[in-house]
XYZ file of C-alpha atoms in Angstrom:
472
model
C 24.066 -11.872 -27.157
C 26.072 -10.692 -24.164
C 25.494 -7.904 -21.707
C 28.524 -5.676 -21.371
C 28.936 -4.094 -17.952
C 30.937 -0.880 -17.643
C 31.671 0.945 -14.412
C 30.611 4.562 -14.888
C 33.061 7.228 -13.703
C 31.952 8.921 -10.486
C 30.311 12.287 -11.221
C 30.955 15.516 -9.359
C 29.028 16.150 -6.113
C 25.428 17.240 -6.564
C 23.430 20.031 -4.948
C 21.421 18.172 -2.273
C 22.713 18.525 1.298
C 21.535 17.134 4.650
C 18.533 19.472 4.921
C 17.249 18.661 1.440
C 17.796 14.912 1.885
C 16.116 14.921 5.303
C 13.150 16.779 3.819
C 12.959 14.255 0.976
C 13.149 11.348 3.436
C 10.457 12.740 5.747
C 8.259 13.867 2.869
C 8.517 10.414 1.333
C 7.673 8.442 4.472
C 5.035 10.717 6.061
C 2.240 10.372 3.588
C -0.920 8.380 3.120
C -0.053 5.987 5.956
C -0.124 8.254 9.000
C -3.042 10.193 7.598
C -5.346 7.414 6.412
C -4.389 4.299 8.406
C -4.693 5.526 12.010
C -8.485 5.396 12.158
C -8.721 1.935 10.500
C -6.078 0.714 12.982
C -8.028 2.187 15.941
C -11.006 0.137 14.756
C -8.768 -2.945 14.529
C -7.093 -2.780 17.950
C -8.633 0.009 20.083
C -6.626 2.172 22.491
C -3.439 0.243 21.669
C -3.229 1.826 18.200
C -0.486 4.196 19.446
C 1.577 1.259 20.717
C 1.026 -0.588 17.438
C 2.483 2.406 15.611
C 5.561 2.430 17.845
C 6.158 -1.284 17.185
C 5.606 -0.713 13.452
C 8.227 2.079 13.411
C 10.818 -0.226 15.006
C 9.875 -3.047 12.635
C 10.067 -0.709 9.642
C 13.491 0.548 10.738
C 14.846 -3.002 10.954
C 13.406 -3.712 7.505
C 15.309 -0.813 5.911
C 18.414 -0.962 8.135
C 20.527 -2.752 5.472
C 20.082 0.381 3.325
C 21.952 2.404 5.965
C 24.952 0.105 5.606
C 24.716 0.111 1.809
C 24.505 3.897 1.482
C 27.297 4.546 3.987
C 29.545 2.340 1.835
C 28.376 3.161 -1.696
C 27.055 6.117 -3.644
C 24.137 4.925 -5.774
C 23.400 6.820 -8.977
C 20.171 4.988 -9.812
C 18.862 3.933 -6.410
C 17.757 0.349 -5.892
C 18.225 -0.445 -9.569
C 21.904 0.530 -9.501
C 22.487 -1.409 -6.280
C 21.017 -4.574 -7.798
C 22.903 -4.158 -11.054
C 26.252 -3.861 -9.278
C 25.835 -6.202 -6.307
C 23.406 -8.809 -7.681
C 24.153 -8.784 -11.411
C 22.495 -7.527 -14.605
C 19.892 -10.298 -14.740
C 18.596 -9.373 -11.282
C 18.511 -5.705 -12.219
C 16.560 -6.605 -15.363
C 13.946 -8.422 -13.300
C 13.703 -5.365 -11.058
C 13.544 -2.950 -13.992
C 10.382 -4.512 -15.416
C 8.686 -5.485 -12.149
C 9.321 -1.996 -10.760
C 6.921 -0.487 -13.275
C 4.097 -1.713 -11.039
C 5.411 0.478 -8.187
C 3.947 3.507 -9.948
C 0.574 2.405 -8.566
C 1.627 4.005 -5.271
C 1.027 7.447 -6.794
C -2.689 6.745 -6.833
C -2.683 6.155 -3.082
C -1.728 9.734 -2.308
C -4.166 11.286 -4.750
C -7.010 9.055 -3.549
C -6.210 9.757 0.111
C -6.195 13.529 -0.404
C -9.514 13.274 -2.213
C -10.935 11.233 0.727
C -9.926 13.958 3.178
C -11.454 16.714 1.125
C -14.603 14.599 0.763
C -14.986 14.420 4.563
C -14.666 18.217 4.787
C -16.743 19.145 1.749
C -19.591 16.643 1.200
C -19.926 17.756 -2.448
C -16.484 16.242 -3.078
C -17.312 12.850 -1.571
C -18.661 11.277 -4.761
C -16.599 9.112 -7.090
C -16.468 11.658 -9.928
C -15.383 14.425 -7.549
C -12.626 12.213 -6.128
C -11.411 11.401 -9.616
C -11.240 15.123 -10.434
C -9.476 16.062 -7.163
C -7.039 13.138 -7.277
C -6.317 13.787 -10.943
C -5.713 17.497 -10.338
C -3.170 16.764 -7.591
C -1.329 14.209 -9.720
C -1.263 16.716 -12.569
C 0.197 19.485 -10.406
C 3.136 17.424 -9.121
C 3.677 15.890 -12.522
C 4.334 19.446 -13.731
C 6.523 20.290 -10.686
C 8.771 17.302 -11.405
C 9.039 18.290 -15.051
C 10.766 21.480 -13.811
C 13.819 19.602 -12.481
C 15.246 18.238 -9.211
C 16.061 21.645 -7.691
C 12.474 22.907 -8.007
C 11.163 19.563 -6.740
C 13.507 19.666 -3.706
C 12.577 23.287 -2.906
C 8.873 22.429 -2.930
C 9.612 19.371 -0.796
C 11.417 21.366 1.898
C 8.581 23.863 2.176
C 5.909 21.182 2.413
C 7.900 19.085 4.892
C 8.416 21.901 7.423
C 4.700 22.792 7.283
C 3.819 19.116 7.657
C 5.999 18.566 10.734
C 4.620 21.689 12.415
C 1.004 20.665 11.763
C 1.404 17.104 13.048
C 3.225 18.324 16.161
C 0.390 20.745 16.937
C -2.186 17.977 16.456
C -0.252 15.637 18.770
C 0.353 18.240 21.499
C -3.187 19.668 21.530
C -4.664 16.179 21.359
C -2.643 14.950 24.328
C -3.810 17.914 26.424
C -7.443 17.355 25.421
C -7.337 13.567 25.737
C -10.555 12.094 27.151
C -10.011 8.325 26.970
C -7.707 6.089 29.100
C -5.454 4.983 26.263
C -2.613 4.006 28.634
C -4.784 1.630 30.653
C -3.461 -1.742 29.515
C -6.145 -3.524 31.554
C -9.038 -1.771 29.803
C -11.160 -3.994 27.527
C -10.896 -1.207 24.965
C -7.079 -1.388 24.882
C -7.035 -4.594 22.836
C -10.485 -4.970 21.364
C -9.347 -7.901 19.179
C -6.437 -9.304 21.175
C -2.678 -9.278 20.625
C -2.693 -11.436 17.518
C -4.491 -11.198 14.167
C -8.236 -11.476 13.660
C -9.538 -12.956 10.418
C -12.959 -12.400 8.843
C -13.895 -14.323 5.701
C -10.272 -15.391 5.348
C -8.928 -11.827 5.453
C -7.234 -9.786 8.203
C -9.810 -7.633 9.965
C -8.299 -6.778 13.349
C -5.922 -7.498 16.203
C -2.837 -5.726 17.518
C -0.460 -7.564 15.171
C -2.825 -6.891 12.292
C -2.647 -3.160 13.083
C 1.167 -3.296 13.256
C 1.306 -4.917 9.820
C -1.099 -2.290 8.475
C 0.999 0.549 9.942
C 4.381 -0.762 8.818
C 3.715 0.369 5.245
C 4.027 3.978 6.403
C 7.235 3.328 8.387
C 9.820 2.456 5.751
C 9.561 4.844 2.796
C 12.554 6.916 3.932
C 14.922 4.263 2.522
C 14.092 5.663 -0.919
C 16.473 8.559 -0.164
C 19.186 6.192 -1.433
C 18.193 7.175 -4.977
C 19.595 10.699 -4.632
C 23.241 9.613 -4.558
C 24.030 11.267 -7.879
C 22.462 14.551 -6.773
C 23.945 14.626 -3.228
C 26.813 16.799 -2.031
C 28.238 13.960 0.100
C 26.112 10.874 -0.493
C 27.960 8.371 1.743
C 27.680 10.747 4.714
C 24.418 12.619 4.204
C 22.061 9.899 2.926
C 22.588 7.552 5.925
C 22.165 10.600 8.177
C 18.817 11.450 6.554
C 17.635 7.846 6.895
C 18.609 7.555 10.570
C 17.270 11.016 11.463
C 13.886 9.966 10.125
C 13.380 7.343 12.846
C 13.116 9.609 15.941
C 11.045 12.026 13.861
C 8.568 9.246 13.090
C 8.399 8.157 16.729
C 7.508 11.680 17.868
C 5.058 12.449 15.058
C 3.433 9.066 14.386
C 3.046 7.933 17.989
C 1.992 11.440 19.047
C -0.671 11.706 16.334
C -1.878 8.153 17.054
C -2.187 8.958 20.782
C -4.128 12.122 20.025
C -6.408 10.428 17.487
C -7.057 7.506 19.858
C -7.546 9.571 23.009
C -9.836 12.248 21.618
C -12.549 10.020 20.086
C -13.901 6.511 20.600
C -14.252 3.881 17.884
C -18.009 4.487 17.793
C -17.550 8.245 17.325
C -15.428 7.723 14.202
C -18.339 5.853 12.610
C -17.717 5.094 8.942
C -14.908 7.648 8.570
C -11.347 6.504 7.850
C -9.684 9.920 8.338
C -8.719 12.210 11.225
C -10.995 15.001 10.009
C -13.600 14.596 12.730
C -10.981 14.288 15.478
C -9.421 17.533 14.248
C -12.816 19.239 14.176
C -13.394 18.252 17.796
C -9.915 19.373 18.817
C -9.411 22.716 17.023
C -11.303 25.971 16.495
C -12.463 26.434 12.899
C -9.489 28.506 11.675
C -6.938 26.121 13.164
C -8.862 23.110 11.867
C -8.575 24.284 8.265
C -4.912 25.233 8.771
C -4.238 21.736 10.127
C -6.018 19.974 7.271
C -4.031 21.929 4.686
C -0.622 21.801 6.398
C -1.044 18.347 7.926
C -2.970 15.636 6.025
C -2.981 17.354 2.649
C 0.683 18.384 2.875
C 1.685 14.885 4.026
C 0.037 13.352 1.004
C 1.355 15.931 -1.435
C 4.950 15.766 -0.192
C 4.964 11.996 -0.680
C 3.344 12.347 -4.079
C 6.033 14.868 -5.075
C 8.996 12.758 -3.964
C 7.483 9.545 -5.369
C 7.476 11.045 -8.857
C 11.163 11.930 -8.418
C 12.251 8.643 -6.828
C 10.504 6.398 -9.337
C 11.799 8.429 -12.285
C 15.398 7.965 -11.109
C 15.091 4.170 -10.855
C 13.237 3.704 -14.134
C 15.411 6.296 -15.901
C 18.633 4.472 -15.055
C 17.204 1.243 -16.472
C 16.324 3.128 -19.670
C 19.898 4.398 -19.963
C 21.093 0.788 -19.777
C 18.808 -0.415 -22.567
C 16.135 -2.394 -20.741
C 13.583 -0.014 -22.213
C 13.687 2.074 -25.401
C 16.002 5.078 -25.059
C 13.175 7.451 -25.996
C 11.242 6.341 -22.889
C 14.017 7.766 -20.711
C 14.380 11.013 -22.662
C 15.199 14.096 -20.569
C 13.962 17.616 -21.102
C 16.140 20.734 -20.817
C 15.852 20.600 -16.994
C 16.995 16.982 -16.763
C 13.524 15.544 -16.066
C 12.434 12.239 -17.628
C 9.411 13.424 -19.590
C 7.960 10.127 -20.809
C 8.674 8.233 -17.592
C 6.881 10.905 -15.586
C 4.006 10.716 -18.073
C 3.846 6.928 -17.683
C 3.744 7.255 -13.897
C 1.018 9.856 -14.154
C -1.173 7.577 -16.291
C -0.603 4.481 -14.111
C -1.299 6.533 -10.971
C -4.644 7.645 -12.391
C -5.935 4.126 -13.121
C -6.832 3.052 -9.523
C -8.354 6.485 -8.873
C -10.570 6.244 -11.967
C -11.702 2.720 -11.020
C -12.382 3.763 -7.422
C -10.121 1.246 -5.651
C -10.158 1.736 -1.880
C -7.147 3.111 -0.012
C -6.748 -0.216 1.828
C -6.693 -2.193 -1.432
C -4.122 0.131 -3.016
C -1.976 -0.040 0.155
C -1.984 -3.840 0.136
C -1.152 -3.960 -3.563
C 1.850 -1.665 -3.064
C 2.967 -3.600 0.049
C 2.875 -6.857 -1.896
C 5.023 -5.386 -4.656
C 7.656 -3.812 -2.379
C 7.857 -6.958 -0.247
C 8.516 -9.066 -3.333
C 11.464 -6.800 -4.196
C 13.056 -7.817 -0.873
C 13.938 -11.158 -2.460
C 16.088 -9.368 -5.037
C 17.527 -6.916 -2.509
C 18.679 -9.755 -0.272
C 21.042 -11.012 -2.977
C 22.655 -7.570 -3.199
C 22.877 -7.082 0.570
C 24.749 -10.335 1.097
C 27.291 -9.480 -1.600
C 28.302 -6.074 -0.193
C 31.139 -7.220 2.152
C 32.481 -9.572 -0.522
C 32.583 -7.138 -3.430
C 33.717 -4.031 -1.562
C 35.705 -5.329 1.431
C 37.873 -2.217 1.857
C 35.065 0.304 1.379
C 32.890 -1.744 3.744
C 35.567 -1.710 6.461
C 35.915 2.077 6.126
C 32.153 2.728 6.082
C 30.843 5.145 8.705
C 28.269 2.589 9.877
C 30.368 -0.573 9.705
C 29.521 -3.591 11.884
C 31.087 -7.089 12.021
C 30.052 -9.201 9.038
C 28.165 -11.682 11.211
C 26.049 -8.920 12.742
C 25.403 -7.419 9.312
C 24.200 -10.732 7.871
C 21.891 -11.367 10.845
C 20.333 -7.898 10.366
C 19.829 -8.599 6.659
C 18.081 -11.918 7.346
C 15.822 -10.408 10.011
C 14.926 -7.622 7.569
C 14.133 -10.220 4.913
C 11.956 -12.219 7.333
C 9.918 -9.117 8.187
C 9.374 -8.378 4.486
C 8.114 -11.928 3.959
C 5.658 -11.478 6.848
C 4.358 -8.292 5.210
C 4.129 -10.121 1.863
C 2.044 -12.829 3.532
C -0.153 -10.231 5.219
C -0.688 -8.357 1.943
C -1.875 -11.510 0.190
C -4.266 -12.345 3.040
C -5.669 -8.804 3.073
C -6.812 -8.975 -0.549
C -9.328 -11.152 -2.277
C -7.760 -14.334 -3.698
C -8.409 -13.119 -7.240
C -6.726 -9.732 -6.668
C -3.759 -11.289 -4.850
C -3.304 -13.856 -7.628
C -3.565 -11.122 -10.256
C -0.850 -9.076 -8.586
C 1.459 -12.066 -8.243
C 0.902 -13.072 -11.886
C 1.745 -9.542 -13.102
C 4.971 -9.496 -11.066
C 5.979 -12.969 -12.288
C 5.278 -12.094 -15.942
C 7.311 -8.867 -15.737
C 10.147 -10.716 -13.982
C 10.117 -13.334 -16.752
C 10.410 -10.554 -19.340
C 13.436 -9.215 -17.453
C 15.100 -12.645 -17.494
C 14.321 -13.093 -21.192
C 15.750 -9.668 -22.051
C 18.911 -10.408 -20.081
C 19.451 -13.518 -22.220
C 18.544 -12.043 -25.599
C 19.443 -8.364 -25.277
C 22.593 -6.736 -26.588
C 23.091 -4.004 -24.007
C 25.805 -1.959 -22.379
C 25.024 -1.420 -18.710
C 26.729 1.379 -16.790
C 26.808 0.485 -13.121
C 26.314 3.829 -11.422
C 27.726 2.715 -8.066
C 30.765 4.341 -6.518
C 32.774 3.440 -3.437
C 35.465 6.083 -3.814
C 37.770 3.441 -5.295
C 38.452 2.601 -8.933
C 36.539 -0.476 -10.088
C 37.499 -2.169 -13.375
C 34.862 -2.900 -15.968
C 33.650 -6.489 -16.072
C 31.603 -8.501 -18.514
C 28.861 -11.010 -17.946
């Protein structure tokens, strides 16, 4: 049975402009990472945590840089899935379609992180049952918001993003003025408490500057997911690359600023067993401003990422449903264009780690392992861009010589493999093996379906030029 590939006609421009896309990019990337990883990183590397975040931002940008070139050349209707289908072939997109289902685990990270913050503020909410209830309530709320359609989702995202940026800026500025520790003293023994490299304990990463960088980098690359809104953008090939690039200086100001404040206001010993910035904020702000910060900063960061993750994942999985990898009913839309059953699936999968009480670090490493494995598939697509769309590539707003482009792609790939290695080392052997086995099994199902399925795939990728239908 053959797979028939048809090039879908380019739809009319959507409703999302630069402001909406920038808000989606920032809301997606500023989430559980900046809020829940700073304190663990301070314990790993000491005063140098702020520098580790700066290095992680640059590393994360290089990792997602190929997406800037892709989105300035092509308009993607189904995000990463559509890119793989068009530039790497249907079999590769089938592997991605099934393996991507595991990405829905990331939803649990944001719910669990928000519950951890509230538990530090209200001791009654620190127990497992309370965290399940709080995390579940937050997932439920944004599940409903996304059922109301992309316009409502984007409106909520803009509001949350502006509040989030304001709160983190205030934390950074006030913290820098109230700084008590010499965090810029490179000669201090507290600057690198575990050295420049990676420290291992019981075979797992437990510290070191490089270890902190690899922990931080998870929170420095999520803005590439803005590529999924090509169908809904007013001018995708102009505005999506803009939103991606504009995210980088924003992250430098906010992430490094917050890390400096969190590092300079309290010592490692003062943080104790806490993994959040709650106690630093309590020391820094008066009571009214403390509660305003917690709501508009950490909580809003987590909720904005939770909101956009529902939307982003639904687009990728929905496009694969339209092409026949999954039953058509799974991708069914409601009257507002929302994928009801896909959103429900994500909601259920996101609840599982929360119910079983998996730690934030474990969930982070599981998600990092999954996204790093996808880099293998993405690399095939990246390398084919100049070959398949030579004219569109030459006219792209962010065009570079082919040799430079390929070098960037390979460096990006190398960084993803380093993160993949780190993720495996940061989990128990049994958990790492379990994750790898699940990914391999789902990939095998994708390959099997590509050989036995009888599907018509509509490649929702547009370069502004007519592309004839082809068959595989």
